[in-house]
mmCIF file with all atom_site columns, C-alpha atoms in Angstrom:
data_model
loop_
_atom_site.group_PDB
_atom_site.id
_atom_site.type_symbol
_atom_site.label_atom_id
_atom_site.label_alt_id
_atom_site.label_comp_id
_atom_site.label_asym_id
_atom_site.label_entity_id
_atom_site.label_seq_id
_atom_site.pdbx_PDB_ins_code
_atom_site.Cartn_x
_atom_site.Cartn_y
_atom_site.Cartn_z
_atom_site.occupancy
_atom_site.B_iso_or_equiv
_atom_site.pdbx_formal_charge
_atom_site.auth_seq_id
_atom_site.auth_comp_id
_atom_site.auth_asym_id
_atom_site.auth_atom_id
_atom_site.pdbx_PDB_model_num
ATOM 1   C CA . ALA A 1 1   ? 50.795  126.395 30.125 1.00 60.00 ? 281 ALA A CA 1
ATOM 2   C CA . PRO A 1 2   ? 53.693  125.603 31.969 1.00 62.00 ? 282 PRO A CA 1
ATOM 3   C CA . ARG A 1 3   ? 53.343  122.037 33.207 1.00 66.00 ? 283 ARG A CA 1
ATOM 4   C CA . LEU A 1 4   ? 54.752  121.446 36.743 1.00 64.00 ? 284 LEU A CA 1
ATOM 5   C CA . GLY A 1 5   ? 56.490  117.698 37.291 1.00 60.00 ? 285 GLY A CA 1
ATOM 6   C CA . ASN A 1 6   ? 56.543  115.953 39.677 1.00 63.00 ? 286 ASN A CA 1
ATOM 7   C CA . SER A 1 7   ? 60.328  114.567 41.904 1.00 60.00 ? 287 SER A CA 1
ATOM 8   C CA . SER A 1 8   ? 60.840  112.390 43.561 1.00 65.00 ? 288 SER A CA 1
ATOM 9   C CA . SER A 1 9   ? 63.906  113.160 44.909 1.00 66.00 ? 289 SER A CA 1
ATOM 10  C CA . HIS A 1 10  ? 65.005  112.874 48.331 1.00 60.00 ? 290 HIS A CA 1
ATOM 11  C CA . VAL A 1 11  ? 67.187  114.905 51.070 1.00 60.00 ? 291 VAL A CA 1
ATOM 12  C CA . ASP A 1 12  ? 67.605  113.916 54.578 1.00 60.00 ? 292 ASP A CA 1
ATOM 13  C CA . PHE A 1 13  ? 67.965  116.678 56.688 1.00 58.00 ? 293 PHE A CA 1
ATOM 14  C CA . VAL A 1 14  ? 68.321  116.525 60.470 1.00 54.00 ? 294 VAL A CA 1
ATOM 15  C CA . PHE A 1 15  ? 66.496  120.433 62.357 1.00 66.00 ? 295 PHE A CA 1
ATOM 16  C CA . ALA A 1 16  ? 68.288  120.684 65.734 1.00 71.00 ? 296 ALA A CA 1
ATOM 17  C CA . ALA A 1 17  ? 68.985  123.105 67.946 1.00 77.00 ? 297 ALA A CA 1
ATOM 18  C CA . ALA A 1 18  ? 72.762  124.069 67.630 1.00 82.00 ? 298 ALA A CA 1
ATOM 19  C CA . PRO A 1 19  ? 75.232  122.431 69.914 1.00 91.00 ? 299 PRO A CA 1
ATOM 20  C CA . ARG A 1 20  ? 77.086  124.212 72.602 1.00 92.00 ? 300 ARG A CA 1
ATOM 21  C CA . VAL A 1 21  ? 80.472  123.320 72.505 1.00 92.00 ? 301 VAL A CA 1
ATOM 22  C CA . SER A 1 22  ? 82.135  124.210 76.843 1.00 93.00 ? 302 SER A CA 1
ATOM 23  C CA . SER A 1 23  ? 85.363  122.053 77.079 1.00 92.00 ? 303 SER A CA 1
ATOM 24  C CA . MET A 1 24  ? 87.656  119.108 75.043 1.00 90.00 ? 304 MET A CA 1
ATOM 25  C CA . GLN A 1 25  ? 90.239  116.638 76.344 1.00 91.00 ? 305 GLN A CA 1
ATOM 26  C CA . PRO A 1 26  ? 92.942  117.164 75.778 1.00 88.00 ? 306 PRO A CA 1
ATOM 27  C CA . MET A 1 27  ? 93.198  120.950 74.898 1.00 80.00 ? 307 MET A CA 1
ATOM 28  C CA . SER A 1 28  ? 96.590  120.176 73.557 1.00 75.00 ? 308 SER A CA 1
ATOM 29  C CA . THR A 1 29  ? 98.847  117.800 71.320 1.00 71.00 ? 309 THR A CA 1
ATOM 30  C CA . LEU A 1 30  ? 102.684 117.805 71.311 1.00 66.00 ? 310 LEU A CA 1
ATOM 31  C CA . HIS A 1 31  ? 102.262 115.793 68.150 1.00 67.00 ? 311 HIS A CA 1
ATOM 32  C CA . SER A 1 32  ? 100.587 115.911 64.816 1.00 72.00 ? 312 SER A CA 1
ATOM 33  C CA . SER A 1 33  ? 99.044  112.296 64.509 1.00 80.00 ? 313 SER A CA 1
ATOM 34  C CA . PRO A 1 34  ? 95.660  112.208 64.609 1.00 87.00 ? 314 PRO A CA 1
ATOM 35  C CA . THR A 1 35  ? 94.761  112.181 68.450 1.00 88.00 ? 315 THR A CA 1
ATOM 36  C CA . PRO A 1 36  ? 91.111  111.490 70.338 1.00 93.00 ? 316 PRO A CA 1
ATOM 37  C CA . VAL A 1 37  ? 89.584  114.524 71.789 1.00 93.00 ? 317 VAL A CA 1
ATOM 38  C CA . VAL A 1 38  ? 86.882  113.923 74.103 1.00 96.00 ? 318 VAL A CA 1
ATOM 39  C CA . ILE A 1 39  ? 83.933  117.271 73.686 1.00 95.00 ? 319 ILE A CA 1
ATOM 40  C CA . ARG A 1 40  ? 81.651  117.815 76.308 1.00 96.00 ? 320 ARG A CA 1
ATOM 41  C CA . GLY A 1 41  ? 78.663  120.279 76.043 1.00 95.00 ? 321 GLY A CA 1
ATOM 42  C CA . ASP A 1 42  ? 75.062  119.741 75.343 1.00 93.00 ? 322 ASP A CA 1
ATOM 43  C CA . GLY A 1 43  ? 72.527  119.357 72.576 1.00 92.00 ? 323 GLY A CA 1
ATOM 44  C CA . PHE A 1 44  ? 74.911  116.269 70.950 1.00 95.00 ? 324 PHE A CA 1
ATOM 45  C CA . ILE A 1 45  ? 71.718  113.571 69.098 1.00 94.00 ? 325 ILE A CA 1
ATOM 46  C CA . ASN A 1 46  ? 73.212  110.569 67.875 1.00 95.00 ? 326 ASN A CA 1
ATOM 47  C CA . SER A 1 47  ? 72.958  111.196 64.033 1.00 92.00 ? 327 SER A CA 1
ATOM 48  C CA . SER A 1 48  ? 74.502  109.759 61.279 1.00 93.00 ? 328 SER A CA 1
ATOM 49  C CA . ALA A 1 49  ? 76.000  113.466 60.013 1.00 94.00 ? 329 ALA A CA 1
ATOM 50  C CA . LEU A 1 50  ? 77.362  114.363 63.579 1.00 95.00 ? 330 LEU A CA 1
ATOM 51  C CA . VAL A 1 51  ? 80.450  115.860 62.735 1.00 96.00 ? 331 VAL A CA 1
ATOM 52  C CA . CYS A 1 52  ? 83.641  118.329 64.254 1.00 94.00 ? 332 CYS A CA 1
ATOM 53  C CA . ARG A 1 53  ? 85.130  120.706 62.823 1.00 93.00 ? 333 ARG A CA 1
ATOM 54  C CA . PHE A 1 54  ? 89.429  121.682 63.359 1.00 88.00 ? 334 PHE A CA 1
ATOM 55  C CA . GLY A 1 55  ? 89.619  125.160 62.181 1.00 86.00 ? 335 GLY A CA 1
ATOM 56  C CA . ASP A 1 56  ? 88.598  124.397 57.866 1.00 88.00 ? 336 ASP A CA 1
ATOM 57  C CA . VAL A 1 57  ? 88.765  120.123 58.459 1.00 90.00 ? 337 VAL A CA 1
ATOM 58  C CA . ILE A 1 58  ? 85.614  118.157 59.386 1.00 94.00 ? 338 ILE A CA 1
ATOM 59  C CA . THR A 1 59  ? 85.651  114.750 60.245 1.00 94.00 ? 339 THR A CA 1
ATOM 60  C CA . ASN A 1 60  ? 83.306  112.167 61.550 1.00 95.00 ? 340 ASN A CA 1
ATOM 61  C CA . ALA A 1 61  ? 82.374  111.807 64.984 1.00 97.00 ? 341 ALA A CA 1
ATOM 62  C CA . THR A 1 62  ? 81.336  109.559 67.598 1.00 97.00 ? 342 THR A CA 1
ATOM 63  C CA . PHE A 1 63  ? 77.913  110.231 69.656 1.00 98.00 ? 343 PHE A CA 1
ATOM 64  C CA . LEU A 1 64  ? 78.714  108.579 73.089 1.00 98.00 ? 344 LEU A CA 1
ATOM 65  C CA . ASN A 1 65  ? 75.989  110.334 74.729 1.00 97.00 ? 345 ASN A CA 1
ATOM 66  C CA . ALA A 1 66  ? 73.678  113.599 74.728 1.00 95.00 ? 346 ALA A CA 1
ATOM 67  C CA . THR A 1 67  ? 76.444  115.896 76.781 1.00 97.00 ? 347 THR A CA 1
ATOM 68  C CA . MET A 1 68  ? 79.690  113.671 74.959 1.00 98.00 ? 348 MET A CA 1
ATOM 69  C CA . LEU A 1 69  ? 81.269  112.531 72.277 1.00 97.00 ? 349 LEU A CA 1
ATOM 70  C CA . VAL A 1 70  ? 84.706  112.068 70.845 1.00 97.00 ? 350 VAL A CA 1
ATOM 71  C CA . CYS A 1 71  ? 86.576  112.963 67.488 1.00 94.00 ? 351 CYS A CA 1
ATOM 72  C CA . VAL A 1 72  ? 90.356  112.933 65.978 1.00 92.00 ? 352 VAL A CA 1
ATOM 73  C CA . THR A 1 73  ? 92.079  115.404 65.398 1.00 88.00 ? 353 THR A CA 1
ATOM 74  C CA . PRO A 1 74  ? 93.092  115.104 61.197 1.00 84.00 ? 354 PRO A CA 1
ATOM 75  C CA . ARG A 1 75  ? 96.779  114.577 60.206 1.00 78.00 ? 355 ARG A CA 1
ATOM 76  C CA . SER A 1 76  ? 99.090  117.302 60.100 1.00 72.00 ? 356 SER A CA 1
ATOM 77  C CA . LEU A 1 77  ? 97.119  119.043 62.745 1.00 73.00 ? 357 LEU A CA 1
ATOM 78  C CA . ARG A 1 78  ? 98.442  120.268 66.245 1.00 66.00 ? 358 ARG A CA 1
ATOM 79  C CA . LEU A 1 79  ? 95.755  121.130 69.179 1.00 68.00 ? 359 LEU A CA 1
ATOM 80  C CA . VAL A 1 80  ? 97.918  124.235 70.648 1.00 62.00 ? 360 VAL A CA 1
ATOM 81  C CA . ASP A 1 81  ? 96.334  125.805 73.974 1.00 59.00 ? 361 ASP A CA 1
ATOM 82  C CA . ASP A 1 82  ? 98.858  128.338 74.871 1.00 51.00 ? 362 ASP A CA 1
ATOM 83  C CA . GLY A 1 83  ? 97.703  131.969 74.042 1.00 53.00 ? 363 GLY A CA 1
ATOM 84  C CA . SER A 1 84  ? 99.161  132.192 70.932 1.00 55.00 ? 364 SER A CA 1
ATOM 85  C CA . ASP A 1 85  ? 96.901  131.880 67.089 1.00 56.00 ? 365 ASP A CA 1
ATOM 86  C CA . GLY A 1 86  ? 98.814  128.869 66.397 1.00 61.00 ? 366 GLY A CA 1
ATOM 87  C CA . GLY A 1 87  ? 95.329  127.359 68.022 1.00 69.00 ? 367 GLY A CA 1
ATOM 88  C CA . VAL A 1 88  ? 92.549  125.766 65.446 1.00 78.00 ? 368 VAL A CA 1
ATOM 89  C CA . GLN A 1 89  ? 88.719  126.777 66.578 1.00 83.00 ? 369 GLN A CA 1
ATOM 90  C CA . LEU A 1 90  ? 86.564  123.820 67.653 1.00 88.00 ? 370 LEU A CA 1
ATOM 91  C CA . GLU A 1 91  ? 82.713  123.696 66.541 1.00 92.00 ? 371 GLU A CA 1
ATOM 92  C CA . VAL A 1 92  ? 80.381  120.578 66.175 1.00 94.00 ? 372 VAL A CA 1
ATOM 93  C CA . SER A 1 93  ? 77.453  119.785 64.070 1.00 95.00 ? 373 SER A CA 1
ATOM 94  C CA . VAL A 1 94  ? 74.681  117.337 64.410 1.00 93.00 ? 374 VAL A CA 1
ATOM 95  C CA . ASN A 1 95  ? 73.327  118.140 60.988 1.00 91.00 ? 375 ASN A CA 1
ATOM 96  C CA . GLY A 1 96  ? 76.540  118.799 58.847 1.00 90.00 ? 376 GLY A CA 1
ATOM 97  C CA . GLN A 1 97  ? 75.677  122.344 58.367 1.00 89.00 ? 377 GLN A CA 1
ATOM 98  C CA . ASP A 1 98  ? 74.845  124.097 61.333 1.00 89.00 ? 378 ASP A CA 1
ATOM 99  C CA . PHE A 1 99  ? 77.685  124.401 63.867 1.00 91.00 ? 379 PHE A CA 1
ATOM 100 C CA . SER A 1 100 ? 78.276  125.380 67.248 1.00 91.00 ? 380 SER A CA 1
ATOM 101 C CA . VAL A 1 101 ? 80.268  128.775 68.326 1.00 85.00 ? 381 VAL A CA 1
ATOM 102 C CA . SER A 1 102 ? 81.824  127.868 71.034 1.00 78.00 ? 382 SER A CA 1
ATOM 103 C CA . GLY A 1 103 ? 85.404  129.637 70.249 1.00 68.00 ? 383 GLY A CA 1
ATOM 104 C CA . LEU A 1 104 ? 87.105  126.518 72.017 1.00 74.00 ? 384 LEU A CA 1
#
């Protein structure tokens, strides 16, 4: 009969309700150098897996409190808020896996 073994592998996972993003400041940048962005919303938790996603690029987030955090835009990414399709979507994750769906 097959024997089941024991595993000592350890994986950390943070389960939390998805955060909600309500605003970010600045909404746009005129240059493509890294820019700090203040993000407001709710459901933010102080986690080592707290990240922002600008389009497809993930960056670390700095927790300020449950309703505010700061992320720095990736190099060569310009935030555009002029109604064109040139902007990127911003989302936040408290566990590095499940992201908000804000549409900002």
